[in-house]
mmCIF file of C-alpha atoms and ligand atoms in Angstrom:
data_model
loop_
_atom_site.group_PDB
_atom_site.id
_atom_site.type_symbol
_atom_site.label_atom_id
_atom_site.label_comp_id
_atom_site.label_asym_id
_atom_site.label_seq_id
_atom_site.Cartn_x
_atom_site.Cartn_y
_atom_site.Cartn_z
ATOM 1 C CA MET A 1 9.982 152.058 -36.162
ATOM 2 C CA LEU A 2 9.193 154.162 -39.217
ATOM 3 C CA ILE A 3 10.709 157.629 -39.553
ATOM 4 C CA VAL A 4 9.493 159.697 -42.502
ATOM 5 C CA GLN A 5 11.812 162.468 -43.670
ATOM 6 C CA ILE A 6 10.577 165.438 -45.673
ATOM 7 C CA SER A 7 12.770 168.370 -46.616
ATOM 8 C CA ASP A 8 12.862 171.771 -48.273
ATOM 9 C CA LEU A 9 9.182 172.686 -48.378
ATOM 10 C CA HIS A 10 9.854 176.352 -49.315
ATOM 11 C CA VAL A 11 6.228 177.175 -48.526
ATOM 12 C CA THR A 12 5.121 180.555 -49.866
ATOM 13 C CA THR A 13 1.980 182.628 -49.493
ATOM 14 C CA PRO A 14 -0.805 182.264 -52.080
ATOM 15 C CA GLY A 15 -0.069 183.927 -55.394
ATOM 16 C CA ARG A 16 3.681 183.882 -55.130
ATOM 17 C CA ASN A 17 5.770 181.019 -56.504
ATOM 18 C CA VAL A 18 9.486 180.384 -55.941
ATOM 19 C CA VAL A 19 9.787 179.296 -59.571
ATOM 20 C CA PRO A 20 7.086 179.554 -62.254
ATOM 21 C CA GLY A 21 4.422 176.899 -62.090
ATOM 22 C CA VAL A 22 5.483 175.406 -58.753
ATOM 23 C CA ASP A 23 2.966 175.901 -55.937
ATOM 24 C CA THR A 24 5.085 174.891 -52.961
ATOM 25 C CA ALA A 25 2.248 175.001 -50.414
ATOM 26 C CA ALA A 26 0.210 172.638 -52.589
ATOM 27 C CA LEU A 27 3.214 170.314 -53.007
ATOM 28 C CA ALA A 28 3.801 170.240 -49.239
ATOM 29 C CA ALA A 29 0.125 169.466 -48.688
ATOM 30 C CA ALA A 30 0.355 166.669 -51.280
ATOM 31 C CA ALA A 31 3.288 165.159 -49.365
ATOM 32 C CA VAL A 32 1.291 165.277 -46.160
ATOM 33 C CA GLN A 33 -1.549 163.464 -47.905
ATOM 34 C CA ARG A 34 0.857 160.740 -49.007
ATOM 35 C CA ILE A 35 2.172 160.410 -45.450
ATOM 36 C CA ARG A 36 -1.397 160.108 -44.172
ATOM 37 C CA ALA A 37 -2.086 157.394 -46.770
ATOM 38 C CA LEU A 38 0.869 155.186 -45.795
ATOM 39 C CA ASP A 39 -0.110 151.635 -44.833
ATOM 40 C CA GLU A 40 2.133 151.881 -41.792
ATOM 41 C CA ALA A 41 1.658 155.076 -39.814
ATOM 42 C CA PRO A 42 5.012 156.736 -39.126
ATOM 43 C CA ASP A 43 6.255 156.941 -35.553
ATOM 44 C CA ALA A 44 7.893 160.266 -36.290
ATOM 45 C CA VAL A 45 8.234 162.734 -39.158
ATOM 46 C CA ILE A 46 11.454 164.715 -39.383
ATOM 47 C CA VAL A 47 11.667 167.925 -41.418
ATOM 48 C CA THR A 48 15.202 168.778 -42.488
ATOM 49 C CA GLY A 49 14.887 172.496 -43.007
ATOM 50 C CA ASP A 50 13.710 175.223 -45.395
ATOM 51 C CA LEU A 51 10.104 175.168 -44.221
ATOM 52 C CA VAL A 52 9.455 178.460 -46.003
ATOM 53 C CA ASP A 53 11.040 180.505 -48.773
ATOM 54 C CA GLU A 54 11.186 184.220 -47.983
ATOM 55 C CA VAL A 55 11.112 183.842 -44.206
ATOM 56 C CA LEU A 56 7.820 185.685 -43.662
ATOM 57 C CA PRO A 57 5.407 185.153 -40.752
ATOM 58 C CA ALA A 58 2.556 184.485 -43.204
ATOM 59 C CA GLU A 59 4.606 181.713 -44.805
ATOM 60 C CA TYR A 60 5.221 180.114 -41.417
ATOM 61 C CA ALA A 61 1.520 180.285 -40.633
ATOM 62 C CA GLU A 62 0.845 178.374 -43.854
ATOM 63 C CA ALA A 63 3.637 175.851 -43.180
ATOM 64 C CA ALA A 64 2.340 175.312 -39.647
ATOM 65 C CA ARG A 65 -1.166 174.721 -40.983
ATOM 66 C CA ILE A 66 0.122 172.076 -43.421
ATOM 67 C CA LEU A 67 2.399 170.330 -40.901
ATOM 68 C CA ALA A 68 -0.455 170.196 -38.384
ATOM 69 C CA MET A 69 -2.244 167.782 -40.732
ATOM 70 C CA ILE A 70 0.404 165.137 -39.988
ATOM 71 C CA ASP A 71 -0.887 162.741 -37.338
ATOM 72 C CA ALA A 72 2.589 161.667 -36.155
ATOM 73 C CA PRO A 73 4.917 163.747 -33.983
ATOM 74 C CA VAL A 74 6.880 166.186 -36.172
ATOM 75 C CA TYR A 75 10.471 167.210 -35.417
ATOM 76 C CA LEU A 76 12.189 169.939 -37.365
ATOM 77 C CA VAL A 77 15.544 171.613 -37.826
ATOM 78 C CA PRO A 78 16.038 175.001 -39.500
ATOM 79 C CA GLY A 79 17.539 175.519 -42.948
ATOM 80 C CA ASN A 80 19.082 178.584 -44.528
ATOM 81 C CA HIS A 81 15.553 179.716 -45.529
ATOM 82 C CA ASP A 82 14.400 179.669 -41.898
ATOM 83 C CA ASP A 83 14.395 181.880 -38.832
ATOM 84 C CA ARG A 84 14.510 180.384 -35.355
ATOM 85 C CA ALA A 85 12.420 183.094 -33.702
ATOM 86 C CA MET A 86 9.683 182.810 -36.320
ATOM 87 C CA ILE A 87 9.669 179.030 -35.989
ATOM 88 C CA ARG A 88 9.339 179.361 -32.218
ATOM 89 C CA SER A 89 6.345 181.646 -32.523
ATOM 90 C CA ALA A 90 4.582 179.983 -35.489
ATOM 91 C CA LEU A 91 5.168 176.430 -34.261
ATOM 92 C CA ALA A 92 4.684 177.069 -30.578
ATOM 93 C CA GLY A 93 3.304 173.567 -30.085
ATOM 94 C CA HIS A 94 6.688 172.085 -30.925
ATOM 95 C CA GLY A 95 7.690 171.882 -27.278
ATOM 96 C CA TYR A 96 10.849 169.868 -27.944
ATOM 97 C CA LEU A 97 12.529 172.959 -29.422
ATOM 98 C CA PRO A 98 15.040 174.599 -27.085
ATOM 99 C CA PRO A 99 13.592 177.883 -25.768
ATOM 100 C CA GLU A 100 16.689 179.817 -26.790
ATOM 101 C CA GLY A 101 19.834 179.399 -28.850
ATOM 102 C CA ARG A 102 20.329 176.903 -31.627
ATOM 103 C CA PHE A 103 17.987 173.980 -32.283
ATOM 104 C CA HIS A 104 20.240 171.122 -31.229
ATOM 105 C CA TYR A 105 18.142 168.518 -29.390
ATOM 106 C CA THR A 106 17.541 164.819 -28.933
ATOM 107 C CA VAL A 107 14.321 162.839 -29.140
ATOM 108 C CA GLU A 108 14.219 160.002 -26.627
ATOM 109 C CA GLY A 109 11.754 157.200 -26.063
ATOM 110 C CA TYR A 110 11.850 155.547 -29.489
ATOM 111 C CA PRO A 111 13.844 152.425 -30.445
ATOM 112 C CA VAL A 112 16.007 154.760 -32.520
ATOM 113 C CA ARG A 113 17.327 157.857 -30.789
ATOM 114 C CA LEU A 114 16.908 160.981 -32.918
ATOM 115 C CA LEU A 115 19.577 163.647 -32.747
ATOM 116 C CA ALA A 116 18.885 167.033 -34.362
ATOM 117 C CA LEU A 117 21.647 169.394 -35.432
ATOM 118 C CA ASP A 118 21.082 173.069 -36.230
ATOM 119 C CA THR A 119 23.468 174.152 -39.011
ATOM 120 C CA LEU A 120 21.853 177.520 -39.798
ATOM 121 C CA VAL A 121 24.163 180.530 -39.982
ATOM 122 C CA ASP A 122 21.958 183.644 -39.912
ATOM 123 C CA GLY A 123 21.947 185.439 -43.249
ATOM 124 C CA GLN A 124 24.109 182.859 -45.016
ATOM 125 C CA VAL A 125 23.377 180.054 -47.478
ATOM 126 C CA HIS A 126 26.129 177.763 -46.214
ATOM 127 C CA GLY A 127 25.973 176.007 -42.862
ATOM 128 C CA THR A 128 28.278 175.541 -39.897
ATOM 129 C CA LEU A 129 28.200 173.470 -36.725
ATOM 130 C CA GLY A 130 31.105 175.235 -35.065
ATOM 131 C CA ARG A 131 33.093 174.010 -32.101
ATOM 132 C CA ASP A 132 30.028 174.158 -29.854
ATOM 133 C CA GLY A 133 27.923 172.092 -32.236
ATOM 134 C CA LEU A 134 30.650 169.509 -32.763
ATOM 135 C CA ASP A 135 31.223 169.191 -29.011
ATOM 136 C CA TRP A 136 27.468 168.887 -28.420
ATOM 137 C CA LEU A 137 27.260 166.100 -30.997
ATOM 138 C CA ASP A 138 30.201 164.237 -29.478
ATOM 139 C CA ALA A 139 28.775 164.549 -25.966
ATOM 140 C CA ARG A 140 25.301 163.341 -26.989
ATOM 141 C CA LEU A 141 26.718 160.368 -28.904
ATOM 142 C CA SER A 142 29.003 159.518 -25.975
ATOM 143 C CA GLU A 143 26.256 159.512 -23.338
ATOM 144 C CA GLN A 144 24.238 156.660 -24.928
ATOM 145 C CA PRO A 145 26.800 154.556 -26.833
ATOM 146 C CA ASP A 146 24.505 151.544 -27.140
ATOM 147 C CA ARG A 147 21.455 153.315 -28.587
ATOM 148 C CA PRO A 148 21.021 153.141 -32.364
ATOM 149 C CA THR A 149 20.940 156.780 -33.417
ATOM 150 C CA LEU A 150 19.838 158.767 -36.448
ATOM 151 C CA VAL A 151 21.318 162.248 -36.895
ATOM 152 C CA PHE A 152 19.345 164.800 -38.896
ATOM 153 C CA MET A 153 20.333 168.268 -40.091
ATOM 154 C CA HIS A 154 19.791 170.672 -43.016
ATOM 155 C CA HIS A 155 23.194 171.068 -44.668
ATOM 156 C CA PRO A 156 24.768 167.761 -45.766
ATOM 157 C CA PRO A 157 28.198 167.245 -44.195
ATOM 158 C CA PHE A 158 29.597 165.487 -47.279
ATOM 159 C CA VAL A 159 30.515 166.436 -50.860
ATOM 160 C CA THR A 160 27.506 165.908 -53.146
ATOM 161 C CA HIS A 161 29.202 166.745 -56.482
ATOM 162 C CA LEU A 162 26.462 169.240 -57.183
ATOM 163 C CA PRO A 163 28.900 172.066 -57.984
ATOM 164 C CA VAL A 164 26.922 175.099 -56.834
ATOM 165 C CA MET A 165 25.450 173.397 -53.784
ATOM 166 C CA ASP A 166 28.854 172.147 -52.669
ATOM 167 C CA GLY A 167 29.883 175.798 -52.568
ATOM 168 C CA TRP A 168 27.042 176.338 -50.082
ATOM 169 C CA ARG A 169 27.943 173.344 -47.969
ATOM 170 C CA LEU A 170 28.493 172.705 -44.297
ATOM 171 C CA THR A 171 31.880 174.282 -43.678
ATOM 172 C CA ASP A 172 32.971 171.803 -41.015
ATOM 173 C CA GLY A 173 31.845 168.523 -42.572
ATOM 174 C CA PRO A 174 35.262 166.853 -42.188
ATOM 175 C CA ALA A 175 35.335 167.746 -38.482
ATOM 176 C CA MET A 176 31.856 166.283 -38.059
ATOM 177 C CA GLU A 177 32.943 163.150 -39.897
ATOM 178 C CA ALA A 178 35.797 162.732 -37.413
ATOM 179 C CA VAL A 179 33.295 162.915 -34.534
ATOM 180 C CA VAL A 180 30.898 160.420 -36.128
ATOM 181 C CA ALA A 181 33.783 158.046 -36.868
ATOM 182 C CA ARG A 182 34.432 157.720 -33.108
ATOM 183 C CA HIS A 183 30.928 156.273 -32.555
ATOM 184 C CA ARG A 184 29.731 152.984 -33.960
ATOM 185 C CA HIS A 185 26.030 153.377 -33.175
ATOM 186 C CA VAL A 186 25.158 156.074 -35.733
ATOM 187 C CA LEU A 187 22.752 154.350 -38.139
ATOM 188 C CA ARG A 188 22.486 157.240 -40.553
ATOM 189 C CA VAL A 189 23.167 160.934 -41.039
ATOM 190 C CA VAL A 190 20.375 162.547 -43.058
ATOM 191 C CA ALA A 191 20.084 166.065 -44.468
ATOM 192 C CA GLY A 192 18.381 168.177 -47.135
ATOM 193 C CA HIS A 193 19.443 171.514 -48.674
ATOM 194 C CA VAL A 194 20.698 170.273 -52.063
ATOM 195 C CA HIS A 195 17.201 169.413 -53.386
ATOM 196 C CA ARG A 196 18.319 166.030 -54.686
ATOM 197 C CA PHE A 197 18.687 162.478 -53.347
ATOM 198 C CA VAL A 198 22.403 161.842 -52.750
ATOM 199 C CA VAL A 199 24.062 159.027 -50.761
ATOM 200 C CA ALA A 200 27.670 158.808 -49.566
ATOM 201 C CA PRO A 201 29.748 156.941 -46.986
ATOM 202 C CA PHE A 202 30.437 159.103 -43.948
ATOM 203 C CA GLY A 203 32.527 158.378 -40.869
ATOM 204 C CA GLY A 204 31.833 154.640 -40.932
ATOM 205 C CA THR A 205 28.108 155.074 -41.512
ATOM 206 C CA ILE A 206 25.864 156.171 -44.405
ATOM 207 C CA ALA A 207 24.876 159.759 -45.075
ATOM 208 C CA MET A 208 22.207 160.938 -47.460
ATOM 209 C CA THR A 209 20.119 163.887 -48.527
ATOM 210 C CA ALA A 210 16.372 163.741 -49.056
ATOM 211 C CA PRO A 211 14.807 165.060 -52.243
ATOM 212 C CA PRO A 212 12.846 168.286 -51.806
ATOM 213 C CA LEU A 213 9.084 168.653 -51.706
ATOM 214 C CA CYS A 214 9.380 171.328 -54.408
ATOM 215 C CA HIS A 215 11.641 172.063 -57.421
ATOM 216 C CA ALA A 216 14.878 170.081 -57.738
ATOM 217 C CA ILE A 217 18.415 171.363 -58.304
ATOM 218 C CA ALA A 218 19.852 170.397 -61.703
ATOM 219 C CA LEU A 219 22.847 168.143 -62.031
ATOM 220 C CA GLY A 220 25.917 169.974 -63.295
ATOM 221 C CA PRO A 221 27.223 173.529 -63.062
ATOM 222 C CA GLY A 222 25.153 176.650 -62.507
ATOM 223 C CA ASP A 223 24.708 179.836 -64.493
ATOM 224 C CA GLU A 224 27.103 182.767 -64.959
ATOM 225 C CA ARG A 225 25.799 184.394 -61.760
ATOM 226 C CA GLY A 226 26.753 181.365 -59.711
ATOM 227 C CA PHE A 227 23.180 180.172 -59.186
ATOM 228 C CA PRO A 228 22.199 176.562 -59.796
ATOM 229 C CA PHE A 229 19.662 175.649 -62.451
ATOM 230 C CA TYR A 230 16.462 174.001 -61.262
ATOM 231 C CA THR A 231 14.365 171.188 -62.674
ATOM 232 C CA LEU A 232 10.769 170.061 -62.293
ATOM 233 C CA GLU A 233 11.543 166.458 -61.364
ATOM 234 C CA SER A 234 9.111 164.715 -59.049
ATOM 235 C CA PRO A 235 9.369 165.741 -55.387
ATOM 236 C CA GLY A 236 9.771 162.982 -52.848
ATOM 237 C CA MET A 237 10.379 161.863 -49.287
ATOM 238 C CA LEU A 238 12.437 159.222 -47.497
ATOM 239 C CA LEU A 239 11.078 156.402 -45.335
ATOM 240 C CA HIS A 240 13.669 155.217 -42.813
ATOM 241 C CA ARG A 241 12.544 151.916 -41.277
ATOM 242 C CA TRP A 242 14.280 150.319 -38.281
ATOM 243 C CA ASP A 243 13.545 146.595 -37.912
ATOM 244 C CA GLY A 244 15.677 146.097 -34.810
ATOM 245 C CA GLU A 245 18.763 145.174 -36.807
ATOM 246 C CA ARG A 246 19.064 147.520 -39.775
ATOM 247 C CA LEU A 247 17.847 150.895 -40.902
ATOM 248 C CA THR A 248 16.507 150.618 -44.458
ATOM 249 C CA THR A 249 15.618 153.696 -46.490
ATOM 250 C CA GLN A 250 12.972 153.882 -49.217
ATOM 251 C CA LEU A 251 12.468 156.811 -51.594
ATOM 252 C CA ALA A 252 8.814 157.623 -52.363
ATOM 253 C CA GLN A 253 7.596 160.350 -54.725
ATOM 254 C CA THR A 254 5.031 162.707 -53.273
ATOM 255 C CA THR A 255 3.378 163.717 -56.558
ATOM 256 C CA GLY A 256 2.287 161.692 -59.561
ATOM 257 C CA ASP A 257 0.133 158.615 -59.478
ATOM 258 C CA TRP A 258 1.105 156.478 -56.488
ATOM 259 C CA GLU A 259 -2.173 154.622 -56.127
ATOM 260 C CA PRO A 260 -1.585 150.822 -55.840
ATOM 261 C CA ARG A 261 -3.061 148.838 -58.734
ATOM 262 C CA ARG A 262 -3.696 145.133 -59.023
ATOM 263 C CA PHE A 263 -1.607 143.389 -61.753
HETATM 264 FE FE1 LIG B 1 16.010 174.390 -49.850
#
């Protein structure tokens, strides 16, 4: 089973860029083209939040248009640059989304069970699961203890050592780690939000963040206003492949020259 993870699209409307020279809609479309060109078609594509930038209906229309070009089933969770109601209306075909409340859900029927966590706190940059979210996670993991499971969410539940982003972290990461540590069948916990690839041990499993499809967040401290610096490093995606025994993750850039060449 191949699960492709893309994150932090920050799609905008034509003519407006999040940062100078970065056309996020074009970068998201380039990622979709790379997904379509994979030798092995993905079984599922997960999107770990921040579909759009300013949370405008026109941005969601553009994001929906780009995501619709993916042939595989697409499963998304909201980030801090998202709005649940707008997602529900712009991505009405995403019937797996709960009709009300937060976007916690499971995806059944694959060799790997997918478990989505909604960490969005309306109007805030940081994320929270809360008691309800933690209890939901524990209950879902408890009900199928023999199914290999991948958990995906926007805010990483671990310290990334990206100083500004850690200030905008999931507030109850340690509590989530305690839940995950009670279950041995969690293959991976994957997130986005920090716009960099980061890996850490977490509750007896491995947690990681995907790179963004747009601008990256710089290593090191931010500016005097408390904002991070950004960089123009290559965007990328993660390929999580389950072979029946292990989940292996590959990082693939979504821009640049990725055409295979004969030696
Ligand atoms: Fe983001």
